């Protein structure tokens, strides 16, 4: 397995675990009507993601440094570019869908109450979820498109 593929797997597993736990906690708090402390949970999840990916990727690279194969940049780069394009398009679609929800709500006179603290926290987490979904899709699709050897 190439270093790039190993890093993608680490990124995918860590991302699913950490952000899955974060959003599970977010949903639990939101159901109870609480949003306090979510900024610390977000910073903690971000720190755990960065540290876990850095340590795991560095450890794997160091342990298997002698077995590392030369990357074939053509197909690997093409897979990464295609996956990045699909993830970007998904992010654009999700952002446009969020804008459409806001536009339709205002068209019908509905208020989503984004002026209050809880509404802002929910909006911030919806935007965060969009970015996390796009990034996880990019990693998974790159893994799927990298040619097998």
Short mmCIF file of C-alpha atoms in Angstrom, two decimals, residues 2 5 10 16-17 20 33 40-41 44 47 49-50 59 65-66 71-73 80 106-107 112 123 129 143:
data_model
loop_
_atom_site.label_atom_id
_atom_site.label_comp_id
_atom_site.label_asym_id
_atom_site.label_seq_id
_atom_site.Cartn_x
_atom_site.Cartn_y
_atom_site.Cartn_z
CA UNK A 2 1.37 3.40 -0.93
CA UNK A 5 -3.36 5.37 0.21
CA UNK A 10 -6.17 7.13 8.20
CA UNK A 16 -15.50 9.31 10.60
CA UNK A 17 -14.72 8.50 14.23
CA UNK A 20 -19.12 11.23 14.01
CA UNK A 33 -32.06 22.51 23.92
CA UNK A 40 -14.78 23.68 23.11
CA UNK A 41 -16.06 20.39 21.69
CA UNK A 44 -11.23 19.48 20.81
CA UNK A 47 -7.23 19.06 17.70
CA UNK A 49 -8.25 15.00 14.25
CA UNK A 50 -5.03 16.88 13.49
CA UNK A 59 4.18 6.39 12.58
CA UNK A 65 9.75 3.45 5.22
CA UNK A 66 11.75 0.62 3.68
CA UNK A 71 4.31 6.61 -6.53
CA UNK A 72 2.94 6.53 -10.01
CA UNK A 73 1.91 10.17 -10.04
CA UNK A 80 -7.06 12.81 -6.49
CA UNK A 106 -38.14 34.05 3.71
CA UNK A 107 -40.46 33.73 0.70
CA UNK A 112 -35.42 30.22 11.08
CA UNK A 123 -26.08 27.13 11.38
CA UNK A 129 -21.09 19.21 8.46
CA UNK A 143 -9.21 5.65 -2.44
#
